Amino acid sequence: MGWVEVIVLGLVQGLTEFLPISSSAHLRITSAIFFRQDAGASFTAVTQLGTEAAVLVYFAKDIWRITRTWVVGIWDRSVRSSLDYRMAWYVIVGTIPIGIFGLLFKDDIRTAARNLWLVATVLIVFAFILAFAEFWGRQTRTIKNFTMRDAIVMGFAQAMALIPGVSRSGGTLTAGLFLNLTREVAARYSFLLAIPAVLISGLFSLPDVFDSSGHHPSGAQMVVATVIAFGVGYASIAWLLRYVSHHTLYLFVLYRVALGSLVLALLMTGTIAAT
């Protein structure tokens, strides 16, 4: 894997991880159009460690407070009614679906799910689902109204993002809007919910990304890509939280449809290969 490819994919990962446009789809499409080869699901999983490190830094105070309250709450019943204690359990329970489906369909995620016909179609289909959620959702519920039902529904929505094109943040934001949560609340929970799933996935994928066969990065290249993803991802978090507080998600809907349509056109003309 060349250095230009590593740098470009690191930038793409950082720019797209937190937007509802699917970072895994963008890495897959960018690799196919510009580099004529798939960087692989493991490369995606490991570079996501960089963007999740950005989440850990950006939300460090919140994460520390929630974790500390949860630990105290195991022994002290008086704090179990607090939002922080409940939020810890919401993240734990919400992570279960992606863990189960990730294990069950691990091989398909790395192979069949990365077919560009599927990726492009999913980009478009879920764009319309996101648009409907934006139109239908009343956005009347704040973080104080968040419940275990919300955590479970959004957890299953996150699991759908195992298919490139769905988008982890897109799936959870869509589910949050259908649950009448505000965009900002849905986005904040989405960031927290992604932490355990992405960290575990990335760590387990480390051996695969350095496989000695075929198209793979060196250790130095992987570090650089992950650091780039961290820096750009940190800026993306701040931007997205400000954006969703004052704007609808229709811009992302239009972008997804346009990108999906472009990929379908390139596939139909034989400009790029589906696998």
CSV table of C-alpha atoms in Angstrom, one decimal:
chain,number,residue,atom,x,y,z
A,1,MET,CA,0.0,0.0,0.0
A,2,GLY,CA,1.4,3.4,-1.0
A,3,TRP,CA,1.8,6.4,1.2
A,4,VAL,CA,-0.6,8.5,-0.9
A,5,GLU,CA,-3.3,5.9,-0.4
A,6,VAL,CA,-2.7,5.7,3.3
A,7,ILE,CA,-2.9,9.4,3.8
A,8,VAL,CA,-6.0,9.8,1.6
A,9,LEU,CA,-7.8,7.0,3.3
A,10,GLY,CA,-6.9,8.4,6.7
A,11,LEU,CA,-8.4,11.7,5.7
A,12,VAL,CA,-11.5,10.1,4.4
A,13,GLN,CA,-12.0,8.1,7.5
A,14,GLY,CA,-11.6,11.1,9.7
A,15,LEU,CA,-14.0,13.2,7.6
A,16,THR,CA,-16.7,10.7,7.2
A,17,GLU,CA,-16.8,8.6,10.4
A,18,PHE,CA,-19.2,10.8,12.4
A,19,LEU,CA,-21.3,12.1,9.5
A,20,PRO,CA,-24.4,10.0,8.5
A,21,ILE,CA,-22.8,9.1,5.1
A,22,SER,CA,-20.9,5.9,6.0
A,23,SER,CA,-17.1,6.0,6.5
A,24,SER,CA,-16.8,2.3,5.5
A,25,ALA,CA,-18.6,3.0,2.2
A,26,HIS,CA,-16.4,6.0,1.5
A,27,LEU,CA,-13.2,4.0,2.2
A,28,ARG,CA,-14.4,1.2,-0.1
A,29,ILE,CA,-15.5,3.6,-2.9
A,30,THR,CA,-12.3,5.8,-2.6
A,31,SER,CA,-10.2,2.7,-2.8
A,32,ALA,CA,-12.0,1.4,-5.9
A,33,ILE,CA,-12.0,4.7,-7.8
A,34,PHE,CA,-8.6,6.0,-7.1
A,35,PHE,CA,-6.5,3.0,-6.1
A,36,ARG,CA,-8.2,0.1,-8.0
A,37,GLN,CA,-8.1,-2.2,-5.0
A,38,ASP,CA,-10.0,-2.6,-1.7
A,39,ALA,CA,-8.1,-1.5,1.4
A,40,GLY,CA,-10.2,-4.1,3.3
A,41,ALA,CA,-12.6,-4.2,6.3
A,42,SER,CA,-9.7,-4.6,8.7
A,43,PHE,CA,-8.0,-1.4,7.6
A,44,THR,CA,-11.3,0.4,8.1
A,45,ALA,CA,-11.7,-1.1,11.6
A,46,VAL,CA,-8.2,-0.1,12.7
A,47,THR,CA,-8.4,3.4,11.4
A,48,GLN,CA,-11.6,3.8,13.3
A,49,LEU,CA,-9.5,3.5,16.4
A,50,GLY,CA,-8.2,6.9,15.6
A,51,THR,CA,-11.6,8.5,15.3
A,52,GLU,CA,-12.8,6.8,18.4
A,53,ALA,CA,-9.8,8.1,20.2
A,54,ALA,CA,-11.1,11.5,19.2
A,55,VAL,CA,-14.4,10.7,20.8
A,56,LEU,CA,-12.6,9.7,24.0
A,57,VAL,CA,-10.7,13.0,24.1
A,58,TYR,CA,-13.7,15.2,23.1
A,59,PHE,CA,-16.1,13.6,25.6
A,60,ALA,CA,-13.4,12.8,28.2
A,61,LYS,CA,-15.3,14.6,31.1
A,62,ASP,CA,-18.6,13.0,30.2
A,63,ILE,CA,-17.1,9.5,29.8
A,64,TRP,CA,-15.2,9.8,33.1
A,65,ARG,CA,-18.3,11.1,35.0
A,66,ILE,CA,-20.5,8.3,33.5
A,67,THR,CA,-17.9,5.6,34.2
A,68,ARG,CA,-17.3,6.7,37.8
A,69,THR,CA,-21.0,7.0,38.5
A,70,TRP,CA,-21.6,3.5,37.1
A,71,VAL,CA,-18.8,2.0,39.3
A,72,VAL,CA,-20.1,3.7,42.4
A,73,GLY,CA,-23.7,2.7,41.5
A,74,ILE,CA,-22.8,-1.0,41.6
A,75,TRP,CA,-22.3,-0.6,45.4
A,76,ASP,CA,-24.3,2.5,46.2
A,77,ARG,CA,-28.1,2.3,45.4
A,78,SER,CA,-28.5,6.0,46.0
A,79,VAL,CA,-26.9,6.9,42.6
A,80,ARG,CA,-28.7,4.4,40.5
A,81,SER,CA,-31.5,6.8,39.6
A,82,SER,CA,-29.0,9.3,38.1
A,83,LEU,CA,-28.9,9.8,34.4
A,84,ASP,CA,-25.1,9.1,34.3
A,85,TYR,CA,-25.6,5.7,35.9
A,86,ARG,CA,-28.4,4.8,33.6
A,87,MET,CA,-26.5,6.1,30.5
A,88,ALA,CA,-23.7,3.7,31.3
A,89,TRP,CA,-26.1,0.8,31.1
A,90,TYR,CA,-27.7,2.3,28.0
A,91,VAL,CA,-24.3,2.1,26.3
A,92,ILE,CA,-23.6,-1.4,27.5
A,93,VAL,CA,-26.9,-2.8,26.5
A,94,GLY,CA,-27.0,-0.8,23.2
A,95,THR,CA,-23.6,-2.4,22.2
A,96,ILE,CA,-24.9,-6.0,22.5
A,97,PRO,CA,-26.6,-6.1,19.1
A,98,ILE,CA,-23.6,-5.1,17.0
A,99,GLY,CA,-21.4,-7.5,19.1
A,100,ILE,CA,-23.7,-10.5,18.3
A,101,PHE,CA,-24.3,-9.7,14.6
A,102,GLY,CA,-20.6,-8.8,14.1
A,103,LEU,CA,-19.6,-12.3,15.3
A,104,LEU,CA,-22.3,-14.1,13.4
A,105,PHE,CA,-21.6,-12.4,10.1
A,106,LYS,CA,-17.9,-11.7,10.4
A,107,ASP,CA,-17.0,-13.4,7.1
A,108,ASP,CA,-19.8,-11.8,5.1
A,109,ILE,CA,-18.9,-8.4,6.4
A,110,ARG,CA,-15.4,-8.8,5.1
A,111,THR,CA,-16.5,-10.2,1.7
A,112,ALA,CA,-20.0,-10.1,0.3
A,113,ALA,CA,-21.1,-6.9,2.2
A,114,ARG,CA,-18.3,-4.9,0.4
A,115,ASN,CA,-19.7,-5.5,-3.0
A,116,LEU,CA,-20.1,-2.0,-4.5
A,117,TRP,CA,-23.5,-2.8,-6.0
A,118,LEU,CA,-24.7,-3.4,-2.5
A,119,VAL,CA,-22.9,-0.4,-1.0
A,120,ALA,CA,-24.3,2.0,-3.6
A,121,THR,CA,-27.8,0.7,-3.2
A,122,VAL,CA,-27.7,0.8,0.5
A,123,LEU,CA,-26.4,4.4,0.4
A,124,ILE,CA,-29.5,5.5,-1.6
A,125,VAL,CA,-32.1,3.4,0.2
A,126,PHE,CA,-31.0,4.5,3.7
A,127,ALA,CA,-30.8,8.1,2.4
A,128,PHE,CA,-34.6,8.0,1.9
A,129,ILE,CA,-35.1,6.4,5.3
A,130,LEU,CA,-33.1,9.1,6.9
A,131,ALA,CA,-35.1,11.7,5.0
A,132,PHE,CA,-38.3,10.2,6.2
A,133,ALA,CA,-37.1,10.2,9.8
A,134,GLU,CA,-36.1,13.8,9.6
A,135,PHE,CA,-39.5,14.7,8.2
A,136,TRP,CA,-41.5,12.5,10.6
A,137,GLY,CA,-39.6,12.9,13.9
A,138,ARG,CA,-41.1,15.5,16.2
A,139,GLN,CA,-37.8,16.0,18.1
A,140,THR,CA,-39.6,16.7,21.4
A,141,ARG,CA,-37.6,14.4,23.7
A,142,THR,CA,-34.4,15.5,25.4
A,143,ILE,CA,-31.7,13.5,27.1
A,144,LYS,CA,-33.8,13.5,30.3
A,145,ASN,CA,-36.4,11.5,28.5
A,146,PHE,CA,-33.9,8.9,27.2
A,147,THR,CA,-34.9,5.3,28.1
A,148,MET,CA,-33.6,1.7,27.8
A,149,ARG,CA,-36.0,1.2,24.9
A,150,ASP,CA,-34.2,4.0,23.0
A,151,ALA,CA,-30.9,2.4,23.8
A,152,ILE,CA,-32.0,-1.0,22.4
A,153,VAL,CA,-33.6,0.4,19.3
A,154,MET,CA,-30.5,2.6,18.5
A,155,GLY,CA,-28.2,-0.3,19.3
A,156,PHE,CA,-29.9,-2.4,16.6
A,157,ALA,CA,-29.7,0.5,14.3
A,158,GLN,CA,-26.0,0.7,14.9
A,159,ALA,CA,-25.6,-3.0,14.1
A,160,MET,CA,-27.1,-2.4,10.7
A,161,ALA,CA,-24.0,-0.3,10.0
A,162,LEU,CA,-22.0,-3.5,9.7
A,163,ILE,CA,-23.1,-3.2,6.0
A,164,PRO,CA,-21.0,-0.5,4.3
A,165,GLY,CA,-23.3,2.3,3.2
A,166,VAL,CA,-25.7,2.3,6.2
A,167,SER,CA,-23.5,4.5,8.4
A,168,ARG,CA,-23.1,4.0,12.1
A,169,SER,CA,-24.1,7.6,12.9
A,170,GLY,CA,-26.7,7.6,10.1
A,171,GLY,CA,-28.4,4.5,11.5
A,172,THR,CA,-28.4,5.7,15.1
A,173,LEU,CA,-29.5,9.3,14.1
A,174,THR,CA,-32.3,7.9,12.0
A,175,ALA,CA,-33.5,5.7,14.8
A,176,GLY,CA,-33.2,8.6,17.3
A,177,LEU,CA,-35.4,10.8,15.1
A,178,PHE,CA,-38.0,8.0,14.7
A,179,LEU,CA,-38.0,7.9,18.5
A,180,ASN,CA,-38.7,11.7,18.6
A,181,LEU,CA,-35.3,12.5,20.2
A,182,THR,CA,-33.7,15.8,19.2
A,183,ARG,CA,-30.9,15.5,16.7
A,184,GLU,CA,-28.3,16.6,19.2
A,185,VAL,CA,-29.3,14.0,21.8
A,186,ALA,CA,-29.3,11.3,19.2
A,187,ALA,CA,-25.9,12.4,18.0
A,188,ARG,CA,-24.4,12.5,21.5
A,189,TYR,CA,-25.6,9.0,22.3
A,190,SER,CA,-24.4,7.8,19.0
A,191,PHE,CA,-20.9,8.9,19.8
A,192,LEU,CA,-20.9,7.2,23.2
A,193,LEU,CA,-22.5,4.0,21.8
A,194,ALA,CA,-19.8,3.6,19.2
A,195,ILE,CA,-16.9,3.6,21.6
A,196,PRO,CA,-17.0,0.0,22.9
A,197,ALA,CA,-18.0,-1.5,19.5
A,198,VAL,CA,-15.3,0.3,17.5
A,199,LEU,CA,-12.6,-0.2,20.0
A,200,ILE,CA,-13.2,-3.9,20.3
A,201,SER,CA,-13.6,-4.3,16.5
A,202,GLY,CA,-10.4,-2.3,15.8
A,203,LEU,CA,-8.3,-4.2,18.4
A,204,PHE,CA,-9.5,-7.6,17.1
A,205,SER,CA,-8.7,-6.5,13.5
A,206,LEU,CA,-5.1,-5.5,14.2
A,207,PRO,CA,-3.7,-9.0,13.3
A,208,ASP,CA,-5.7,-9.1,10.1
A,209,VAL,CA,-4.6,-5.7,8.8
A,210,PHE,CA,-0.9,-6.7,9.0
A,211,ASP,CA,-1.5,-10.0,7.2
A,212,SER,CA,1.6,-10.8,5.2
A,213,SER,CA,-0.3,-11.6,2.0
A,214,GLY,CA,-1.7,-9.2,-0.6
A,215,HIS,CA,-2.5,-5.5,-0.3
A,216,HIS,CA,-1.6,-4.3,3.2
A,217,PRO,CA,-0.1,-1.3,5.0
A,218,SER,CA,3.1,-1.3,7.0
A,219,GLY,CA,3.0,-0.6,10.7
A,220,ALA,CA,4.2,3.0,10.2
A,221,GLN,CA,1.6,3.5,7.5
A,222,MET,CA,-1.2,2.2,9.8
A,223,VAL,CA,0.0,4.5,12.6
A,224,VAL,CA,0.0,7.5,10.2
A,225,ALA,CA,-3.5,6.7,8.8
A,226,THR,CA,-4.9,6.3,12.4
A,227,VAL,CA,-3.3,9.6,13.6
A,228,ILE,CA,-4.7,11.5,10.6
A,229,ALA,CA,-8.1,10.0,11.3
A,230,PHE,CA,-7.9,11.1,14.9
A,231,GLY,CA,-7.1,14.8,14.1
A,232,VAL,CA,-9.7,15.2,11.3
A,233,GLY,CA,-12.2,13.2,13.3
A,234,TYR,CA,-11.9,15.4,16.3
A,235,ALA,CA,-12.7,18.5,14.2
A,236,SER,CA,-15.7,16.6,12.6
A,237,ILE,CA,-17.2,15.9,16.0
A,238,ALA,CA,-17.3,19.5,17.0
A,239,TRP,CA,-18.7,20.5,13.6
A,240,LEU,CA,-21.4,17.9,13.5
A,241,LEU,CA,-22.7,18.7,17.0
A,242,ARG,CA,-23.0,22.4,16.0
A,243,TYR,CA,-24.5,21.5,12.7
A,244,VAL,CA,-27.3,19.2,13.9
A,245,SER,CA,-28.3,21.7,16.6
A,246,HIS,CA,-29.4,24.2,13.9
A,247,HIS,CA,-29.9,22.3,10.6
A,248,THR,CA,-31.8,19.4,9.2
A,249,LEU,CA,-30.1,16.3,7.8
A,250,TYR,CA,-31.4,16.7,4.3
A,251,LEU,CA,-27.9,17.8,3.0
A,252,PHE,CA,-26.6,14.4,3.9
A,253,VAL,CA,-29.6,12.8,2.3
A,254,LEU,CA,-28.9,14.5,-1.0
A,255,TYR,CA,-25.2,13.7,-0.8
A,256,ARG,CA,-25.8,10.0,-0.2
A,257,VAL,CA,-28.2,9.8,-3.2
A,258,ALA,CA,-25.7,11.6,-5.4
A,259,LEU,CA,-22.8,9.4,-4.3
A,260,GLY,CA,-24.8,6.2,-4.6
A,261,SER,CA,-26.0,7.1,-8.1
A,262,LEU,CA,-22.4,8.0,-9.2
A,263,VAL,CA,-21.1,4.6,-8.0
A,264,LEU,CA,-24.0,2.8,-9.8
A,265,ALA,CA,-23.2,4.7,-13.0
A,266,LEU,CA,-19.5,3.8,-12.7
A,267,LEU,CA,-20.4,0.1,-12.2
A,268,MET,CA,-22.8,0.0,-15.1
A,269,THR,CA,-20.2,1.5,-17.4
A,270,GLY,CA,-17.5,-0.9,-16.2
A,271,THR,CA,-15.4,2.0,-15.0
A,272,ILE,CA,-14.9,0.3,-11.6
A,273,ALA,CA,-15.3,-3.3,-10.5
A,274,ALA,CA,-17.8,-4.3,-7.9
A,275,THR,CA,-15.4,-6.6,-6.0
